[in-house]
C-alpha cells in the first residue's frame, strides 16, 4: 500500500495573527505618542537689521533680611515705596521673594499683602533645600 499525500489547495490566508500583531503595534504607537510635545512647528524666522529690543526684565526680586529691611532689586525701600514700585510693574511680571529665615514673619506677610492687593500672581518664594 502506497501512502499518497494529498495536498490541499491553498486558496485562503489566515489574517488573524496579522491583525493581532497590528493591534499590538497600534497600542504601542498610541501610548508613546502621548509623550510627544504637540503644537510645536519649526519655523525659520526672518532677520531684520533695524530692530529695537524691549528692555524687559524677566523677574524682579524682593529681599527681606534678618533686620526687617526690605530691598527691591538691591535698593533699600520701605513698604510704601515697595508698593509704588510694584504697582508700576505689569501684573504678568514675575516677582521673586527672598526672605531671611531669621526675619520676622510679619515682614513676610506685609510683602505678601502688597502683592495680593496689586494682583500679582507670578510669585516665587525662594527657599533652601
PDB file of C-alpha atoms in Angstrom:
ATOM      1  CA  UNK A   1       0.000   0.000   0.000  1.00  0.00           C
ATOM      2  CA  UNK A   2       1.286   3.302  -1.000  1.00  0.00           C
ATOM      3  CA  UNK A   3       0.598   6.311   1.113  1.00  0.00           C
ATOM      4  CA  UNK A   4      -0.121   9.176  -1.093  1.00  0.00           C
ATOM      5  CA  UNK A   5      -0.226  12.595   0.466  1.00  0.00           C
ATOM      6  CA  UNK A   6      -2.914  14.800  -0.672  1.00  0.00           C
ATOM      7  CA  UNK A   7      -2.012  18.441  -0.858  1.00  0.00           C
ATOM      8  CA  UNK A   8      -4.817  20.753  -0.024  1.00  0.00           C
ATOM      9  CA  UNK A   9      -5.182  23.667  -2.321  1.00  0.00           C
ATOM     10  CA  UNK A  10      -4.056  26.825  -0.513  1.00  0.00           C
ATOM     11  CA  UNK A  11      -6.607  29.422  -1.520  1.00  0.00           C
ATOM     12  CA  UNK A  12      -7.130  31.380   1.740  1.00  0.00           C
ATOM     13  CA  UNK A  13      -4.819  33.351   4.025  1.00  0.00           C
ATOM     14  CA  UNK A  14      -5.325  33.312   7.760  1.00  0.00           C
ATOM     15  CA  UNK A  15      -5.164  37.029   8.704  1.00  0.00           C
ATOM     16  CA  UNK A  16      -5.985  36.715  12.407  1.00  0.00           C
ATOM     17  CA  UNK A  17      -2.288  36.594  13.557  1.00  0.00           C
ATOM     18  CA  UNK A  18      -1.594  39.581  11.310  1.00  0.00           C
ATOM     19  CA  UNK A  19      -4.454  41.552  12.938  1.00  0.00           C
ATOM     20  CA  UNK A  20      -3.175  40.643  16.422  1.00  0.00           C
ATOM     21  CA  UNK A  21       0.302  41.950  15.622  1.00  0.00           C
ATOM     22  CA  UNK A  22      -1.117  45.148  14.099  1.00  0.00           C
ATOM     23  CA  UNK A  23      -3.260  45.793  17.191  1.00  0.00           C
ATOM     24  CA  UNK A  24      -0.229  45.395  19.469  1.00  0.00           C
ATOM     25  CA  UNK A  25       1.744  47.810  17.298  1.00  0.00           C
ATOM     26  CA  UNK A  26      -1.165  50.268  17.339  1.00  0.00           C
ATOM     27  CA  UNK A  27      -1.303  50.190  21.142  1.00  0.00           C
ATOM     28  CA  UNK A  28       2.443  50.820  21.342  1.00  0.00           C
ATOM     29  CA  UNK A  29       2.232  53.779  18.961  1.00  0.00           C
ATOM     30  CA  UNK A  30      -0.698  55.335  20.816  1.00  0.00           C
ATOM     31  CA  UNK A  31       0.968  55.052  24.215  1.00  0.00           C
ATOM     32  CA  UNK A  32       4.237  56.595  23.047  1.00  0.00           C
ATOM     33  CA  UNK A  33       2.514  59.330  21.023  1.00  0.00           C
ATOM     34  CA  UNK A  34       1.177  60.955  24.195  1.00  0.00           C
ATOM     35  CA  UNK A  35       4.737  61.854  25.241  1.00  0.00           C
ATOM     36  CA  UNK A  36       5.413  63.857  22.097  1.00  0.00           C
ATOM     37  CA  UNK A  37       5.015  67.597  22.592  1.00  0.00           C
ATOM     38  CA  UNK A  38       2.229  68.746  20.353  1.00  0.00           C
ATOM     39  CA  UNK A  39       1.781  72.101  18.729  1.00  0.00           C
ATOM     40  CA  UNK A  40       5.454  72.799  18.068  1.00  0.00           C
ATOM     41  CA  UNK A  41       6.026  73.809  14.489  1.00  0.00           C
ATOM     42  CA  UNK A  42       9.610  74.530  13.400  1.00  0.00           C
ATOM     43  CA  UNK A  43       9.783  77.917  11.714  1.00  0.00           C
ATOM     44  CA  UNK A  44      12.774  79.778  10.324  1.00  0.00           C
ATOM     45  CA  UNK A  45      12.284  83.396  11.326  1.00  0.00           C
ATOM     46  CA  UNK A  46      13.344  86.194   9.004  1.00  0.00           C
ATOM     47  CA  UNK A  47      16.141  88.527  10.010  1.00  0.00           C
ATOM     48  CA  UNK A  48      15.790  92.278  10.385  1.00  0.00           C
ATOM     49  CA  UNK A  49      18.578  94.828  10.542  1.00  0.00           C
ATOM     50  CA  UNK A  50      16.793  97.676  12.333  1.00  0.00           C
ATOM     51  CA  UNK A  51      15.035  96.277  15.362  1.00  0.00           C
ATOM     52  CA  UNK A  52      14.569  97.626  18.842  1.00  0.00           C
ATOM     53  CA  UNK A  53      14.877  95.214  21.704  1.00  0.00           C
ATOM     54  CA  UNK A  54      12.440  95.733  24.512  1.00  0.00           C
ATOM     55  CA  UNK A  55      14.225  96.137  27.814  1.00  0.00           C
ATOM     56  CA  UNK A  56      12.022  93.864  29.886  1.00  0.00           C
ATOM     57  CA  UNK A  57      13.310  92.121  32.958  1.00  0.00           C
ATOM     58  CA  UNK A  58      12.408  88.536  33.353  1.00  0.00           C
ATOM     59  CA  UNK A  59      11.912  88.816  37.090  1.00  0.00           C
ATOM     60  CA  UNK A  60      12.033  91.280  39.962  1.00  0.00           C
ATOM     61  CA  UNK A  61      13.488  90.251  43.320  1.00  0.00           C
ATOM     62  CA  UNK A  62      12.249  91.453  46.699  1.00  0.00           C
ATOM     63  CA  UNK A  63      14.524  90.752  49.679  1.00  0.00           C
ATOM     64  CA  UNK A  64      13.632  90.765  53.378  1.00  0.00           C
ATOM     65  CA  UNK A  65      16.680  90.414  55.618  1.00  0.00           C
ATOM     66  CA  UNK A  66      17.013  89.491  59.288  1.00  0.00           C
ATOM     67  CA  UNK A  67      16.997  93.170  60.333  1.00  0.00           C
ATOM     68  CA  UNK A  68      13.500  93.639  58.823  1.00  0.00           C
ATOM     69  CA  UNK A  69      14.895  95.689  55.955  1.00  0.00           C
ATOM     70  CA  UNK A  70      13.148  95.365  52.598  1.00  0.00           C
ATOM     71  CA  UNK A  71      15.055  95.603  49.316  1.00  0.00           C
ATOM     72  CA  UNK A  72      13.603  95.936  45.829  1.00  0.00           C
ATOM     73  CA  UNK A  73      16.258  94.703  43.374  1.00  0.00           C
ATOM     74  CA  UNK A  74      19.100  95.579  45.806  1.00  0.00           C
ATOM     75  CA  UNK A  75      17.611  99.026  46.551  1.00  0.00           C
ATOM     76  CA  UNK A  76      16.504  99.565  50.154  1.00  0.00           C
ATOM     77  CA  UNK A  77      12.840 100.616  50.354  1.00  0.00           C
ATOM     78  CA  UNK A  78      10.067 100.889  52.899  1.00  0.00           C
ATOM     79  CA  UNK A  79       6.612  99.359  52.454  1.00  0.00           C
ATOM     80  CA  UNK A  80       5.113 102.424  50.706  1.00  0.00           C
ATOM     81  CA  UNK A  81       8.000 102.651  48.251  1.00  0.00           C
ATOM     82  CA  UNK A  82       7.766  98.909  47.631  1.00  0.00           C
ATOM     83  CA  UNK A  83       4.067  99.251  46.859  1.00  0.00           C
ATOM     84  CA  UNK A  84       4.760 102.127  44.421  1.00  0.00           C
ATOM     85  CA  UNK A  85       7.482 100.187  42.626  1.00  0.00           C
ATOM     86  CA  UNK A  86       5.382  97.028  42.395  1.00  0.00           C
ATOM     87  CA  UNK A  87       2.342  98.952  41.167  1.00  0.00           C
ATOM     88  CA  UNK A  88       4.433 100.277  38.271  1.00  0.00           C
ATOM     89  CA  UNK A  89       5.107  96.712  37.132  1.00  0.00           C
ATOM     90  CA  UNK A  90       2.897  94.624  34.898  1.00  0.00           C
ATOM     91  CA  UNK A  91       0.731  92.016  36.615  1.00  0.00           C
ATOM     92  CA  UNK A  92       2.428  89.358  34.479  1.00  0.00           C
ATOM     93  CA  UNK A  93       5.880  90.303  35.789  1.00  0.00           C
ATOM     94  CA  UNK A  94       7.494  87.551  37.848  1.00  0.00           C
ATOM     95  CA  UNK A  95       8.277  88.536  41.436  1.00  0.00           C
ATOM     96  CA  UNK A  96      10.804  86.504  43.429  1.00  0.00           C
ATOM     97  CA  UNK A  97      10.607  86.853  47.211  1.00  0.00           C
ATOM     98  CA  UNK A  98      13.745  86.014  49.194  1.00  0.00           C
ATOM     99  CA  UNK A  99      13.091  86.239  52.902  1.00  0.00           C
ATOM    100  CA  UNK A 100      15.729  85.508  55.542  1.00  0.00           C
ATOM    101  CA  UNK A 101      14.766  82.683  57.886  1.00  0.00           C
ATOM    102  CA  UNK A 102      15.593  84.935  60.850  1.00  0.00           C
ATOM    103  CA  UNK A 103      13.317  87.753  59.610  1.00  0.00           C
ATOM    104  CA  UNK A 104      10.004  88.447  61.277  1.00  0.00           C
ATOM    105  CA  UNK A 105       7.044  86.653  59.821  1.00  0.00           C
ATOM    106  CA  UNK A 106       5.117  89.935  59.886  1.00  0.00           C
ATOM    107  CA  UNK A 107       7.513  91.420  57.292  1.00  0.00           C
ATOM    108  CA  UNK A 108       6.845  88.476  55.022  1.00  0.00           C
ATOM    109  CA  UNK A 109       3.086  88.907  55.492  1.00  0.00           C
ATOM    110  CA  UNK A 110       3.325  92.659  54.738  1.00  0.00           C
ATOM    111  CA  UNK A 111       5.079  91.989  51.413  1.00  0.00           C
ATOM    112  CA  UNK A 112       2.564  89.247  50.555  1.00  0.00           C
ATOM    113  CA  UNK A 113      -0.330  91.631  51.341  1.00  0.00           C
ATOM    114  CA  UNK A 114       1.075  94.233  48.946  1.00  0.00           C
ATOM    115  CA  UNK A 115       1.485  91.628  46.205  1.00  0.00           C
ATOM    116  CA  UNK A 116      -2.034  90.311  46.748  1.00  0.00           C
ATOM    117  CA  UNK A 117      -3.546  93.808  46.768  1.00  0.00           C
ATOM    118  CA  UNK A 118      -1.814  94.679  43.489  1.00  0.00           C
ATOM    119  CA  UNK A 119      -2.919  91.412  41.882  1.00  0.00           C
ATOM    120  CA  UNK A 120       0.499  89.887  41.183  1.00  0.00           C
ATOM    121  CA  UNK A 121       0.081  86.186  40.522  1.00  0.00           C
ATOM    122  CA  UNK A 122       3.550  85.291  39.232  1.00  0.00           C
ATOM    123  CA  UNK A 123       5.250  84.886  42.607  1.00  0.00           C
ATOM    124  CA  UNK A 124       8.129  82.649  43.599  1.00  0.00           C
ATOM    125  CA  UNK A 125       9.278  82.235  47.184  1.00  0.00           C
ATOM    126  CA  UNK A 126      12.892  81.077  47.308  1.00  0.00           C
ATOM    127  CA  UNK A 127      13.861  78.505  49.930  1.00  0.00           C
ATOM    128  CA  UNK A 128      16.944  76.402  50.537  1.00  0.00           C
ATOM    129  CA  UNK A 129      16.884  72.606  50.492  1.00  0.00           C
TER     130      UNK A 129
END
